[in-house]
Amino acid sequence: MKKTDLLVIGGSAGGILSANTARKAYGDIKITVIRDTQKVMVPCGIPYIFGRLKDTSKNAIPDGILTNNDIEIMIDKVIKIDKENKVVETKNNELIEYKRLIIATGSLPFIPTFIPGHDLENVYTVLKEENYLKKVLEKTKEAENIVVIGGGFIGVEFAEQMRLLDKNVTLVELADACLWQAFDKKFTNEIEENLRENGIKVKTKTKVEKILGNTKVEAVQLDSGERIKADLVILGMGVKPNAKLAKDAGLELNEKGAIVVDQYTRTSNLDIFAVGDCAEKKCFFTGKNVPVLLASTAATEAKIAGCNAFQLRLIRQNKGTISAFTTKFFSTTYAAAGMTEAKAREEGFSIMIGEFSTFDKHPGSLPNTKKINIKLIFSKCSGVILGAQISGGDSVGEMINILSLAIQKGITASELNTFQVATHPLVSASPVAYPINEASMNAISKNCKHLNEDFQI
Amino acid sequence: MKKTDLLVIGGSAGGILSANTARKAYGDIKITVIRDTQKVMVPCGIPYIFGRLKDTSKNAIPDGILTNNDIEIMIDKVIKIDKENKVVETKNNELIEYKRLIIATGSLPFIPTFIPGHDLENVYTVLKEENYLKKVLEKTKEAENIVVIGGGFIGVEFAEQMRLLDKNVTLVELADACLWQAFDKKFTNEIEENLRENGIKVKTKTKVEKILGNTKVEAVQLDSGERIKADLVILGMGVKPNAKLAKDAGLELNEKGAIVVDQYTRTSNLDIFAVGDCAEKKCFFTGKNVPVLLASTAATEAKIAGCNAFQLRLIRQNKGTISAFTTKFFSTTYAAAGMTEAKAREEGFSIMIGEFSTFDKHPGSLPNTKKINIKLIFSKCSGVILGAQISGGDSVGEMINILSLAIQKGITASELNTFQVATHPLVSASPVAYPINEASMNAISKNCKHLNEDFQI
């Protein structure tokens, strides 16, 4: 029987980083990653196969990321976990004994079986599998009219990339805004305006009744009765944890079907860890279960699992996800972390809001200057930051991570107003109008009027 | 006699932000900014007047930044502060009574009077004054051979911008590396290579003996005897606090001639504050005086002064400067915050270093991907971050501010390894190789081998 010290099931972000972190943390142990695909697609890179890369192979994660760290890769599929004997069984009839097991089996696209026609030809989900995506890419090239169902990140990113290929693209979202889970209305309006200006037909508050066609898709019928011509349909309606293997092994799942884990990513069996989309996610602010399935969240969990696989050796608990995202549509970048204003109010937080607009270079007369809009959400009494939303140029992609760190460390508006920053004319806002400093001051000055009560000039 | 509640002397970054912050913090008080120039130049924008903007007026800070906040602007020069009567006297014979005074008189270029020929025609310092800069711009257009003396930020940025105009540019630095105060050798080597590849002659460990010419400069003579042809010389040899007014008023200065201030930016007179280049700077790590004169440091101090001018109302002390800078040469951005490795060792810190290299997009096959190099310096026992250096694309300009915040909050390598970040293919590194996370892990895994001592597989 094959033996390994640490066995990782799954070869995407969570699996790779679990294995690599364990190598750094535990030195010379045997580590094996088992996965069921020849190549692994960069998960967040998938939409960009279509418009920018035009080739799936350019979106593959090179195996060297593991083999250079002396981590064995097996291409096979685990079909059973025997947790009592600490052995897994594979499709190719291998038995592998492990000392510790990390499950990183990810998620599967949600398939809306309630929509008639969801299984017609040329209706695709977003499966993270190269051969499947190759076929979608091929069909995309032939298509003229594309309908994307679902206005979350995947849906909007697909719509944008397909529009870059000059396709006639319609984006349909059931809720009253695209990306409503990450952004408040002002930002979702800005995003939808950007999409529309660039030629995407955005239909929010819109329900798909059925997908029409004989064998191949021909149109999408909305509940208003309107029919949208379609040669290709992309279903971007979310994902669900891929946790069947864990369930069959008798590991505890939550009501959403995700593997239950503790703050060290351990499952109900202490020798088995679970990270990424297959594992339960807790909200950083409330501890409630939340369905936030992101590669960056998987990465954090993987580092915790890899480091604590054999000993709880460093304080590296998962305090819950802060839902930090970035995305880019056409030339504008949008980023968010923590709670939206809407979500914070719904949870019952007493909040104060800080807003500011400026430019991402200084002076603003420099070429390629983009406007930055920022909104920060703070707890009203404690002043602690709860959430952030930013739009602007590419630099917003790192600016959000200042706020990601601030949220994780419970930093206050007062501290964020005066924290020292580096600025430079060609790459950042002016030091007299640095967006995080200023939006924090905006929140304080609008909400702390009581501070003035004892002040007489 | 004219009366105002808050009088601010100086109209650049420190003055503007002091006045604007006081407006937000104290509501309806009378605020006056007095300055001795018609227009104010964006200070860090000055080098970019030459290569990119080609016009001083495009680098002016619009007065609206003050007048829109109902702040009065006076164009006049304060010649005396009478701190007993709380009155200032101006060149135009105005007397202005204040309740609180903020001095933001900035700095003046250091003039190397020990170099013969420093006062020849076409030898310029970097004075932040529009008419002077207009003249330098005009002369630059006519010049073919330019020598920049001093390889600090100003010197290197001038050299780069003048090289973009296809001039024959030589940069001379006395120390063994350009920008040695902000970066360790690996990064200064990278920077100098970039400058050389782009056609700048960089001469480090090189002393200027004299500047030659009859009335106009003709050459620069080095102590090696070498003569470099020069139609124009820029002296970028640092700045000194402009504190004469404060000194004459009897305010306490330190041995470097900077105005002594407390953590709330108050001078030795409690009704008078001083911010920016004219005020004393303390090192964040040691509390020692340090000569770090940056607009972003001025901005932080101005926010503290503006907020605390009439009451110490929020805990907003200046804990000392962390020397956060960003700059860009040709297509690469360089940023640093906190102490270099060399400085930390010199101060006696026991340290550990984390390094990592990756790309600023993912997959790296995306167009315009740039390599990122990062180095982090941590306190060895406590794990607290002490310094950071990064090179890469423009996103480095905000990435450094994640580390600026981390330094100010005393965050540890372990926390920076697992802090959650947002990533996106088009604007950031991969979540499995996020530079700050990975460089932190690199430091831990190289230095915490003792953690493995009780580990047996």
mmCIF file of N, CA and C in Angstrom, chain A residues 8-18 33-35 37 40-44 61 66 104-106 128 275 295 298 302, chain B residues 432:
data_model
loop_
_atom_site.group_PDB
_atom_site.id
_atom_site.type_symbol
_atom_site.label_atom_id
_atom_site.label_comp_id
_atom_site.label_asym_id
_atom_site.label_seq_id
_atom_site.Cartn_x
_atom_site.Cartn_y
_atom_site.Cartn_z
ATOM 1 N N VAL A 8 -3.282 15.438 0.171
ATOM 2 C CA VAL A 8 -4.181 16.552 -0.142
ATOM 3 C C VAL A 8 -5.040 16.137 -1.323
ATOM 4 N N ILE A 9 -6.352 16.205 -1.152
ATOM 5 C CA ILE A 9 -7.237 15.847 -2.268
ATOM 6 C C ILE A 9 -7.704 17.138 -2.935
ATOM 7 N N GLY A 10 -7.262 17.366 -4.161
ATOM 8 C CA GLY A 10 -7.653 18.578 -4.902
ATOM 9 C C GLY A 10 -6.434 19.388 -5.266
ATOM 10 N N GLY A 11 -6.370 19.844 -6.519
ATOM 11 C CA GLY A 11 -5.141 20.475 -7.002
ATOM 12 C C GLY A 11 -5.293 21.946 -7.337
ATOM 13 N N SER A 12 -6.369 22.593 -6.873
ATOM 14 C CA SER A 12 -6.532 24.018 -7.165
ATOM 15 C C SER A 12 -5.956 24.856 -6.011
ATOM 16 N N ALA A 13 -6.342 26.123 -5.917
ATOM 17 C CA ALA A 13 -5.754 27.057 -4.943
ATOM 18 C C ALA A 13 -5.609 26.440 -3.541
ATOM 19 N N GLY A 14 -6.695 25.906 -3.000
ATOM 20 C CA GLY A 14 -6.669 25.356 -1.641
ATOM 21 C C GLY A 14 -5.695 24.192 -1.498
ATOM 22 N N GLY A 15 -5.704 23.291 -2.455
ATOM 23 C CA GLY A 15 -4.829 22.128 -2.406
ATOM 24 C C GLY A 15 -3.362 22.506 -2.539
ATOM 25 N N ILE A 16 -3.072 23.344 -3.526
ATOM 26 C CA ILE A 16 -1.676 23.745 -3.777
ATOM 27 C C ILE A 16 -1.082 24.425 -2.545
ATOM 28 N N LEU A 17 -1.824 25.356 -1.996
ATOM 29 C CA LEU A 17 -1.263 26.154 -0.913
ATOM 30 C C LEU A 17 -1.213 25.372 0.406
ATOM 31 N N SER A 18 -2.122 24.429 0.598
ATOM 32 C CA SER A 18 -2.035 23.551 1.775
ATOM 33 C C SER A 18 -0.724 22.771 1.723
ATOM 34 N N VAL A 33 -0.261 15.308 -3.487
ATOM 35 C CA VAL A 33 -1.503 15.955 -3.923
ATOM 36 C C VAL A 33 -2.144 15.055 -4.971
ATOM 37 N N ILE A 34 -3.388 14.724 -4.754
ATOM 38 C CA ILE A 34 -4.096 13.895 -5.733
ATOM 39 C C ILE A 34 -5.217 14.717 -6.360
ATOM 40 N N ARG A 35 -5.296 14.671 -7.687
ATOM 41 C CA ARG A 35 -6.329 15.454 -8.376
ATOM 42 C C ARG A 35 -6.820 14.680 -9.587
ATOM 43 N N THR A 37 -7.720 15.923 -12.632
ATOM 44 C CA THR A 37 -7.573 16.547 -13.956
ATOM 45 C C THR A 37 -6.091 16.607 -14.316
ATOM 46 N N VAL A 40 -4.631 22.040 -14.207
ATOM 47 C CA VAL A 40 -5.476 22.815 -13.289
ATOM 48 C C VAL A 40 -5.614 24.226 -13.853
ATOM 49 N N MET A 41 -6.833 24.681 -13.970
ATOM 50 C CA MET A 41 -7.084 26.039 -14.451
ATOM 51 C C MET A 41 -6.938 27.035 -13.296
ATOM 52 N N VAL A 42 -6.282 28.194 -13.531
ATOM 53 C CA VAL A 42 -6.311 29.284 -12.547
ATOM 54 C C VAL A 42 -7.796 29.613 -12.365
ATOM 55 N N PRO A 43 -8.376 29.401 -11.173
ATOM 56 C CA PRO A 43 -9.848 29.494 -11.089
ATOM 57 C C PRO A 43 -10.391 30.872 -11.467
ATOM 58 N N CYS A 44 -9.771 31.926 -10.904
ATOM 59 C CA CYS A 44 -10.285 33.275 -11.177
ATOM 60 C C CYS A 44 -9.900 33.742 -12.572
ATOM 61 N N ILE A 61 -2.263 26.375 -14.251
ATOM 62 C CA ILE A 61 -1.270 26.536 -13.181
ATOM 63 C C ILE A 61 -0.174 25.507 -13.443
ATOM 64 N N LEU A 66 4.166 22.776 -7.438
ATOM 65 C CA LEU A 66 4.224 21.699 -6.440
ATOM 66 C C LEU A 66 5.519 20.898 -6.559
ATOM 67 N N ALA A 104 -9.684 19.325 -0.293
ATOM 68 C CA ALA A 104 -9.799 20.610 -0.993
ATOM 69 C C ALA A 104 -10.479 20.340 -2.331
ATOM 70 N N THR A 105 -11.679 19.790 -2.230
ATOM 71 C CA THR A 105 -12.365 19.320 -3.439
ATOM 72 C C THR A 105 -13.203 20.401 -4.115
ATOM 73 N N GLY A 106 -13.219 21.620 -3.556
ATOM 74 C CA GLY A 106 -13.828 22.751 -4.253
ATOM 75 C C GLY A 106 -15.333 22.717 -4.353
ATOM 76 N N LYS A 128 -14.730 24.180 -13.795
ATOM 77 C CA LYS A 128 -13.296 24.551 -13.818
ATOM 78 C C LYS A 128 -12.456 23.419 -14.413
ATOM 79 N N VAL A 275 -10.514 22.632 3.374
ATOM 80 C CA VAL A 275 -10.285 24.039 3.039
ATOM 81 C C VAL A 275 -10.943 24.396 1.705
ATOM 82 N N ALA A 295 -11.307 32.099 -4.268
ATOM 83 C CA ALA A 295 -9.974 31.489 -4.234
ATOM 84 C C ALA A 295 -9.116 32.116 -3.143
ATOM 85 N N ALA A 298 -10.034 30.538 0.082
ATOM 86 C CA ALA A 298 -9.439 29.199 0.089
ATOM 87 C C ALA A 298 -7.952 29.291 0.424
ATOM 88 N N ALA A 302 -6.065 27.447 3.423
ATOM 89 C CA ALA A 302 -5.016 26.478 3.093
ATOM 90 C C ALA A 302 -3.759 26.751 3.902
ATOM 91 N N VAL B 432 -2.551 32.248 -4.449
ATOM 92 C CA VAL B 432 -1.620 31.224 -3.939
ATOM 93 C C VAL B 432 -0.193 31.767 -3.854
#
